[in-house]
Coordinates of C-alpha atoms and ligand atoms in Angstrom, one line a residue:
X739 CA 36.1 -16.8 -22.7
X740 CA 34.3 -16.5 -25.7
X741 CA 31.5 -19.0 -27.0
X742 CA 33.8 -21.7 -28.5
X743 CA 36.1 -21.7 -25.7
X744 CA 36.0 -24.5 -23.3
X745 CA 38.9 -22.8 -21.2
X746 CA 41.6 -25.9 -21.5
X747 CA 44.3 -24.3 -23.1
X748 CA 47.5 -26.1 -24.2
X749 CA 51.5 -25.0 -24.1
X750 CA 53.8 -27.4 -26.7
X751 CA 57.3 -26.1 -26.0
X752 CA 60.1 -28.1 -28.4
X753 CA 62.3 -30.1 -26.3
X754 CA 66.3 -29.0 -26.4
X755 CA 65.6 -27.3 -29.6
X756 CA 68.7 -26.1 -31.2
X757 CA 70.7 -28.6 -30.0
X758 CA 67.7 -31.9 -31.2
X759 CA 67.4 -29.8 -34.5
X760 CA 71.7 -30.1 -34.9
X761 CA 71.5 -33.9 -34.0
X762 CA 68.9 -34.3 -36.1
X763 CA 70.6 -32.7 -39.0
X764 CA 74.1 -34.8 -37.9
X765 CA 72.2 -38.4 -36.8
X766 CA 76.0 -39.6 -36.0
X767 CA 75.6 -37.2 -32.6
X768 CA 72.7 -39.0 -31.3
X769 CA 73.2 -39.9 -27.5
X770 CA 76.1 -37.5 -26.8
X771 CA 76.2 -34.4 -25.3
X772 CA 75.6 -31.5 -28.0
X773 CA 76.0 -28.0 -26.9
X774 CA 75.0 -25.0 -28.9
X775 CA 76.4 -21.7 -28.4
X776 CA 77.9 -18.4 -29.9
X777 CA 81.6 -18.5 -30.2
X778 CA 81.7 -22.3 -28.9
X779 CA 85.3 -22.8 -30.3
X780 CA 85.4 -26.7 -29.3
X781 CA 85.1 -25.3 -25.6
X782 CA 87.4 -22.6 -25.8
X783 CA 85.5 -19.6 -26.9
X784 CA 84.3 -16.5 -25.2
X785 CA 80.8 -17.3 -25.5
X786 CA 77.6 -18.6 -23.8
X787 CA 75.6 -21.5 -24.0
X788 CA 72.1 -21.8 -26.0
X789 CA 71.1 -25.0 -25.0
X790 CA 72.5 -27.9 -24.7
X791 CA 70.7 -32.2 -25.2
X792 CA 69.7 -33.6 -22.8
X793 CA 72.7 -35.8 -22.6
X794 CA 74.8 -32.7 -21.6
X795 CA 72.1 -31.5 -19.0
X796 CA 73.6 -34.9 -16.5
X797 CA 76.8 -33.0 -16.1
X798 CA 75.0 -29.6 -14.6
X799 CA 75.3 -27.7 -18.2
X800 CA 72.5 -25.2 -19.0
X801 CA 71.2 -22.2 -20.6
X802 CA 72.8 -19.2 -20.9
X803 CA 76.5 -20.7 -19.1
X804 CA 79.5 -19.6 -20.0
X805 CA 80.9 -21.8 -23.3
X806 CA 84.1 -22.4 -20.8
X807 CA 82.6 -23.5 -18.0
X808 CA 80.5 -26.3 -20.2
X809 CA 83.5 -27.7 -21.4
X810 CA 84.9 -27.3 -17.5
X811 CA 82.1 -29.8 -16.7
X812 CA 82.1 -32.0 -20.2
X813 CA 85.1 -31.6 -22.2
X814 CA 83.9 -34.8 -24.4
X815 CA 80.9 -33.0 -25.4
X816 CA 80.3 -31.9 -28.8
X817 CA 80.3 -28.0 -29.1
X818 CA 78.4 -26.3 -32.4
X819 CA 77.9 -22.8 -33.1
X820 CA 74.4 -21.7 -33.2
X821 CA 72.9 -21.5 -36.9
X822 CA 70.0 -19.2 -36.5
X823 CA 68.9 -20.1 -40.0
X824 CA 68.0 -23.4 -40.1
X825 CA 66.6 -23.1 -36.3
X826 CA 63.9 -20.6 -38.0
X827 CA 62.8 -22.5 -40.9
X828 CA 62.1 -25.4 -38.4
X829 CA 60.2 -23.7 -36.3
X830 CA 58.4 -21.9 -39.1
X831 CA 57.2 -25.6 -40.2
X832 CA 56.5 -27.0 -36.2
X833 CA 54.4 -23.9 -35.6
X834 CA 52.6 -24.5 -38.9
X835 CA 51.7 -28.4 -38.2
X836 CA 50.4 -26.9 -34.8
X837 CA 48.4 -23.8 -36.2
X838 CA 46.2 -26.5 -38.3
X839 CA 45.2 -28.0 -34.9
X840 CA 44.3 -24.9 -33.2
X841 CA 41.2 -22.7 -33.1
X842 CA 43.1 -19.9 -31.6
X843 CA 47.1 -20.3 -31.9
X844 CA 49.9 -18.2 -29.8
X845 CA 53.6 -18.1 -30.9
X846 CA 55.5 -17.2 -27.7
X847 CA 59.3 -18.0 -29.0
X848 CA 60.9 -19.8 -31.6
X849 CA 60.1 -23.0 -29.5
X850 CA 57.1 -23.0 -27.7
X851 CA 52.9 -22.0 -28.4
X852 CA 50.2 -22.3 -26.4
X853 CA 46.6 -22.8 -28.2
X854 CA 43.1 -23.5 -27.8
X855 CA 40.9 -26.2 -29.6
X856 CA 37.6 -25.6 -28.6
X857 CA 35.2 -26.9 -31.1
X858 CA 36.4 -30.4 -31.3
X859 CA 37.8 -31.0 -27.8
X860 CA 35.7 -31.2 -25.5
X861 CA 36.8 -32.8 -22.1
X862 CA 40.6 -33.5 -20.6
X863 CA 40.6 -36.9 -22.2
X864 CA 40.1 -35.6 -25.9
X865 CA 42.2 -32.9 -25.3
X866 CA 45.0 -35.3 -23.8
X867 CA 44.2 -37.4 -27.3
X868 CA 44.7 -34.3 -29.4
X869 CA 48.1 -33.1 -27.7
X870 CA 49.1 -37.3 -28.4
X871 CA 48.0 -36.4 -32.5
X872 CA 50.0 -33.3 -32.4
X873 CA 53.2 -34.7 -30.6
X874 CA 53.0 -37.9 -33.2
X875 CA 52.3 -35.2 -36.3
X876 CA 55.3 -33.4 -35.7
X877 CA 57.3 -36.2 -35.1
X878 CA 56.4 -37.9 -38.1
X879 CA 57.0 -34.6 -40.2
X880 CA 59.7 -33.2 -38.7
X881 CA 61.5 -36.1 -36.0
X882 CA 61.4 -33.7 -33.4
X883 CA 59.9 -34.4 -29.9
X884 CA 58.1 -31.5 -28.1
X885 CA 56.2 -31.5 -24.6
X886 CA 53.1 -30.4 -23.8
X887 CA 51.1 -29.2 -21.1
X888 CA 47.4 -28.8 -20.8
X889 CA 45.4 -27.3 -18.2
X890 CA 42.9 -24.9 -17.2
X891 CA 45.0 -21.7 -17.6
X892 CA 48.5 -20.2 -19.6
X893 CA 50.5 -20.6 -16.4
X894 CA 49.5 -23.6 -15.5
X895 CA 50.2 -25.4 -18.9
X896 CA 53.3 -23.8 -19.4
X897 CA 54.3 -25.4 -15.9
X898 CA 52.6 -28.7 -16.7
X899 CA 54.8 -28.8 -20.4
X900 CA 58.2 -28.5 -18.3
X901 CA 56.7 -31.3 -16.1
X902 CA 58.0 -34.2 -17.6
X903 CA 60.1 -33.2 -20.1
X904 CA 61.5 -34.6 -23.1
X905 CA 58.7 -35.9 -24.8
X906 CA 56.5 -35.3 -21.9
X907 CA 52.5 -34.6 -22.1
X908 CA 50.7 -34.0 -18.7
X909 CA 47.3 -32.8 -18.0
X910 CA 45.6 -31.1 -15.0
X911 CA 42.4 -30.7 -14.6
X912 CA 41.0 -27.9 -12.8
X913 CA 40.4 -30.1 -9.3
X914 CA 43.8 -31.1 -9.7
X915 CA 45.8 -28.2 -10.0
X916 CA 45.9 -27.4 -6.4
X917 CA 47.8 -30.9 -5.6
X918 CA 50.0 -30.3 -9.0
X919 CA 50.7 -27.0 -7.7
X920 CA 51.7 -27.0 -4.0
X921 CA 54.7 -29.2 -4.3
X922 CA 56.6 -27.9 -6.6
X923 CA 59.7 -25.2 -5.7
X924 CA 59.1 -21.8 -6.4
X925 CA 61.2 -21.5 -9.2
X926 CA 58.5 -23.6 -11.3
X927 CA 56.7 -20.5 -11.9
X928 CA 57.6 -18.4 -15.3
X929 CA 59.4 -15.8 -14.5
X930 CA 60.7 -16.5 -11.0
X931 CA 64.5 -16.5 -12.0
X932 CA 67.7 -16.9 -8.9
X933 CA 67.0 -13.6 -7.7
X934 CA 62.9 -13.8 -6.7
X935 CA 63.8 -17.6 -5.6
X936 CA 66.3 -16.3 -3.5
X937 CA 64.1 -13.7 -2.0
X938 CA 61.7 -16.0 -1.9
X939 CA 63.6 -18.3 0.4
X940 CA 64.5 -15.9 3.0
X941 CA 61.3 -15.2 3.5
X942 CA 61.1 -19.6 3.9
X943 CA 58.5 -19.9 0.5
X944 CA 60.1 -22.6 -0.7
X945 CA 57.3 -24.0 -2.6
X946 CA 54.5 -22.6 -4.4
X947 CA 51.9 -24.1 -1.8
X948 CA 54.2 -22.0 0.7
X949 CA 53.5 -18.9 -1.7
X950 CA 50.1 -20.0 -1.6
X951 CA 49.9 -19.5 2.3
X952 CA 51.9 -16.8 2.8
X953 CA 50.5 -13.0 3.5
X954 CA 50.1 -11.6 -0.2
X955 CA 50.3 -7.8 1.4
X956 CA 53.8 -8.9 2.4
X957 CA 55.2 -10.0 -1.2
X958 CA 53.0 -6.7 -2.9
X959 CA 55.5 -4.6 -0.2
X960 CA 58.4 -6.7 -1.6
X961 CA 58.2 -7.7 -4.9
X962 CA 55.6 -5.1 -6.3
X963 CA 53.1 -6.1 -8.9
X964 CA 54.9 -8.9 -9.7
X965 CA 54.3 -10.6 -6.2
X966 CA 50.6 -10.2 -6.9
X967 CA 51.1 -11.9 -9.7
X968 CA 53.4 -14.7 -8.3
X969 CA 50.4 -14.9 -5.5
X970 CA 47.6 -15.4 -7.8
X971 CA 49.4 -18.1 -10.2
X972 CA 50.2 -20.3 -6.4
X973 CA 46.4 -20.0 -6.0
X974 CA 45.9 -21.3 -9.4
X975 CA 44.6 -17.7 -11.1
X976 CA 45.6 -16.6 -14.7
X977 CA 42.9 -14.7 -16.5
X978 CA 44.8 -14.7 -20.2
X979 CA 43.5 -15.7 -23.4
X980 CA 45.0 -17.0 -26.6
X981 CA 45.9 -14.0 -27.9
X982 CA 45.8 -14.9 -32.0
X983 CA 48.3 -12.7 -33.8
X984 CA 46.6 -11.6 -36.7
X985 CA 49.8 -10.4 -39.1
X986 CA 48.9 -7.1 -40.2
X987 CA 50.3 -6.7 -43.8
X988 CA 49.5 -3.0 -44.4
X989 CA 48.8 0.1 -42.2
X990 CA 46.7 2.6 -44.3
X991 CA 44.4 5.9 -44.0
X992 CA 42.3 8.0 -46.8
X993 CA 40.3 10.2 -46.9
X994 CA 37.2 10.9 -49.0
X995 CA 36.6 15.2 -49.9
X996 CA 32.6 16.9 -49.8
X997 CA 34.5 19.0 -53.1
X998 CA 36.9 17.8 -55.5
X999 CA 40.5 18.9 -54.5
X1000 CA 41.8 20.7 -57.8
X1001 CA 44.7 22.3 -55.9
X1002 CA 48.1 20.8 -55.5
X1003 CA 49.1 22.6 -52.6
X1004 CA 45.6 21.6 -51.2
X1005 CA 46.6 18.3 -52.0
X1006 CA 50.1 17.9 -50.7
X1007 CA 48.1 19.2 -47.1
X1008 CA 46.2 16.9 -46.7
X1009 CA 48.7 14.0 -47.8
X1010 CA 51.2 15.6 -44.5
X1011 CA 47.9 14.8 -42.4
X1012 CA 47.4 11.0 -43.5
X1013 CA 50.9 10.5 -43.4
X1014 CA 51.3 11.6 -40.1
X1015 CA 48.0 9.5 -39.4
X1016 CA 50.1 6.2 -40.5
X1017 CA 52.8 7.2 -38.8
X1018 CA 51.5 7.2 -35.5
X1019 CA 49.2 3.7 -36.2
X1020 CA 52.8 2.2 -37.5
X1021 CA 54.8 3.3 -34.2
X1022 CA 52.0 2.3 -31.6
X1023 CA 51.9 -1.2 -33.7
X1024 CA 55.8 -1.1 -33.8
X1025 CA 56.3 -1.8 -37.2
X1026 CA 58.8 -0.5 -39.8
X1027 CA 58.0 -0.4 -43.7
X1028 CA 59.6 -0.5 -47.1
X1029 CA 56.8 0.5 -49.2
X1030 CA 54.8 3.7 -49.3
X1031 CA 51.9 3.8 -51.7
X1032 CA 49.6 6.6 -52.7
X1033 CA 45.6 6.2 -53.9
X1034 CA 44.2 8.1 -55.7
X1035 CA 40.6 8.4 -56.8
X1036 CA 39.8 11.0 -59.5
X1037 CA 36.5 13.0 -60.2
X1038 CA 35.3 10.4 -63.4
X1039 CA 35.9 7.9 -59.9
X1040 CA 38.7 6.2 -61.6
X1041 CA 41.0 4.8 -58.9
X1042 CA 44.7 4.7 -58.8
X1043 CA 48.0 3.6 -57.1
X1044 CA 51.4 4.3 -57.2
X1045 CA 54.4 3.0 -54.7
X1046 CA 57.9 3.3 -54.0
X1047 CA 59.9 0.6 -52.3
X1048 CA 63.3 1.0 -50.4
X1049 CA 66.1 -1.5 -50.3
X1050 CA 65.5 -1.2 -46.3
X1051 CA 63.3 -0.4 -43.6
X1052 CA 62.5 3.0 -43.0
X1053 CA 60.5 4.6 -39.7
X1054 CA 59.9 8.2 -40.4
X1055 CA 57.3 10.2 -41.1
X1056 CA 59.3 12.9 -43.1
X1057 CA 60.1 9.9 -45.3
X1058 CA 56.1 8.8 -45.6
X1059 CA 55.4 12.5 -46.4
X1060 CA 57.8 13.5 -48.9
X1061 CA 57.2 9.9 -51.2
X1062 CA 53.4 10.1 -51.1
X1063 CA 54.0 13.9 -52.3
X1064 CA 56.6 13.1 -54.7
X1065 CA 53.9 10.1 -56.1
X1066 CA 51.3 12.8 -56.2
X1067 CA 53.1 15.5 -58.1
X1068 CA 54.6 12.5 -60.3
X1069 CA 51.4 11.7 -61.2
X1070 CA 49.8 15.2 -62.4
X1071 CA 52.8 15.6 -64.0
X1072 CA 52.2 12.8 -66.2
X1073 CA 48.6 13.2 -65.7
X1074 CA 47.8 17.1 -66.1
X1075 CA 45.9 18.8 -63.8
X1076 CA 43.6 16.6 -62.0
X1077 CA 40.9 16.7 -59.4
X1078 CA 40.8 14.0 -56.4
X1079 CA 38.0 12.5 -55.3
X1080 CA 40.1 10.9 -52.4
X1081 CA 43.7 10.4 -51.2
X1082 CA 44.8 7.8 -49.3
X1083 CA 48.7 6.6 -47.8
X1084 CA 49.6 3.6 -46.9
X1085 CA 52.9 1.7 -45.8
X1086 CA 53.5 -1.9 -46.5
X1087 CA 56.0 -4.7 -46.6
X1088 CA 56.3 -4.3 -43.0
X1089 CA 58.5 -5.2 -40.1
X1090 CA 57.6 -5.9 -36.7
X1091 CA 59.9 -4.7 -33.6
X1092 CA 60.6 -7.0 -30.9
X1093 CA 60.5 -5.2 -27.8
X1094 CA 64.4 -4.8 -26.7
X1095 CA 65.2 -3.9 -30.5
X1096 CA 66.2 -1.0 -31.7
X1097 CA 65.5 0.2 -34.7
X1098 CA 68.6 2.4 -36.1
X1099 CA 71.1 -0.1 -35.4
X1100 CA 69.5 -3.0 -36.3
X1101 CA 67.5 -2.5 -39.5
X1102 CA 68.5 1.2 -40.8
Ligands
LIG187 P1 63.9 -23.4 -24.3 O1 62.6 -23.9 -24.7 O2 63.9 -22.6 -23.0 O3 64.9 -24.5 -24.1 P2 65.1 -25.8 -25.0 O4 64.1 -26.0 -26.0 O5 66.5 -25.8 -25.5 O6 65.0 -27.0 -23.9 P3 63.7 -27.5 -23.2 O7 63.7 -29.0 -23.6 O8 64.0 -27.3 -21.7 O9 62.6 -26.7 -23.7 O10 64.4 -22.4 -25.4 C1 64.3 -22.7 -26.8 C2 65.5 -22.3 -27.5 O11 65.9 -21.0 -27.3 C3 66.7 -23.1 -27.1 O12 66.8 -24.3 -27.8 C4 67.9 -22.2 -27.4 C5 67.3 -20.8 -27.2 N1 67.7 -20.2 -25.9 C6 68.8 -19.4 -25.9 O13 69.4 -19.1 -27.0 N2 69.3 -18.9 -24.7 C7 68.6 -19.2 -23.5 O14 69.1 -18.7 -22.5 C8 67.5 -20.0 -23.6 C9 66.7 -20.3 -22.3 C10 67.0 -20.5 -24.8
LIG188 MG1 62.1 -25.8 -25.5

């Protein structure tokens, strides 16, 4: 925790998203059951469920269901293909409101954020007022409703957002978060899905205070890491900050010569090394790039650039190499001979990977 930390940390999650953002957009749905999905085809399609209002969630329709088996259980219901679009911009102006509230700000999904605001909250009751501000902000600006949790760790405000969802806001206090906890089933916790509960309840932990009791060596020898993990959150335990995202808009490296490089060849050498430098910094950080740009600082210290952009992304270090060479040899050409001070490669316009994405099929 670092000096303006106060360690309550807050999760907002949007409630229903897709489907509030379609009945927003269409105020004639209001009060019925909307369900967004691919391929909904009025029920009939092949496809599954996004989400669905909360209007659709009385008849047992959730998540990730088949599109068929919704309508099985709601054929009124109203059934809209999912328009990724608009979804995107929404949340691109939700998690802006909310980023002007935060000292440190996490995007987690389209939907949902957790933050910290340390300098001007300073107990659960200003914090409780601040989430109230931030609810009524992006209400007012967008008429969306959102829940929030806050609470002395990640976990436990994540759990404490679901708690009284839609248009829920629930704090727990550090004292409290035993008696929060130890009720609730098993399944409360992030990442416990059917499989882990089911486990879970053969082993009779049917509640997170049963978790709580129950002989960690045991669920390390079934579930791994994971049932350390599961362990610690029923005792309350989640060391994780905030982790800001700073968006990183270039990835460069240069290098400065002891003698003036006169020699092309020279030259081109030393551009394969920085290059290859990028390269590695831009697949650790996962990013792809459309622009690779060459500096250049002559012996009279005059500095210049040139770039080349591609229509699309691009991930290889041949491709870094042979453009910052190409740059170089453009530029003596037009130049003459010339003597560098420094040389320096750098990739921009870049793209982040989401882990699960593959780069050749979905961006090449
Ligand atoms: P969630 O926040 O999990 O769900 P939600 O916002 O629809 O409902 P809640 O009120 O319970 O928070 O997910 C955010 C969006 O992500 C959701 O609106 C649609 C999409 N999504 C899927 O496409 N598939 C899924 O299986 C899930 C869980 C979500
Ligand atoms: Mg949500």
């Amino acid at each position: 925790m670092d000096d303006t930390s106060n360690g309550i940390k807050f999760h907002i999650d949007m409630d229903s998203f897709y489907s509030s953002v379609e009945v927003r957009e269409n105020p004639e749905l209001q009060g019925f059951p909307v369900i967004v999905g691919s391929d909904p085809k009025n029920g009939t399609g092949r496809g599954v469920v996004s989400t669905c209002s909360y209007e659709a969630r009385k008849y047992g329709i959730s998540s990730a269901m088949p599109v068929s088996k919704a309508y099985r259980l709601c054929p009124h219901a109203v059934f809209l293909p999912v328009n990724m679009e608009l979804y995107k911009q929404v949340s691109s102006r939700v998690m802006n409101i909310i980023k002007k509230f935060s000292d440190k700000f996490e995007q987690v999904s389209v939907d949902e954020a957790y933050l910290e605001i340390g300098k001007t909250v300073g107990n659960y009751e200003d914090a409780v007022r601040y989430a109230q501000q931030i609810k009524d902000k992006i209400y007012n600006y967008e008429k969306l409703t959102c829940s929030i949790g806050i609470a002395p760790n990640k976990t436990i405000a994540k759990i404490a957002s679901d708690f009284k969802k839609p248009d829920g806001l629930t704090a727990i206090k550090p004292e409290e978060v035993e008696n929060f906890l130890s009720p609730l089933p098993v399944s409360k916790i992030p990442g416990v899905g059917k499989k882990t509960n089911e486990a879970l309840d053969n082993l009779g932990v049917k509640t997170i205070g049963d978790l709580k009791n129950f002989d960690v060596q045991v669920l390390i020898g079934k579930f791994g890491k994971s049932g350390l993990r599961m362990y610690q959150i029923a005792k309350g335990i989640d060391n994780r900050e905030v982790e800001e995202q700073t968006e990183v808009k270039s990835i460069s490296k240069e290098d400065t010569f002891d003698e003036d490089i006169a020699d092309p060849i020279t030259a081109e050498e030393i551009i394969d090394i920085l290059s290859d430098e990028v390269h590695n910094s831009l697949v650790k950080k996962k990013y792809l790039f459309k622009t690779v740009t060459l500096k250049l600082r002559l012996d009279d210290f005059t500095t210049c650039t040139r770039s080349k952009t591609f229509v699309s992304y691009r991930s290889e270090a041949g491709v870094i190499k042979k453009e910052s060479k190409e740059l170089m040899n453009q530029f003596i050409k037009n130049n003459g001979n010339c003597k560098f001070r420094l040389l320096g490669v750098e990739v921009s316009k870049l793209f982040k990977i989401k882990d699960g994405q593959t780069m050749i099929t979905d961006f090449l």
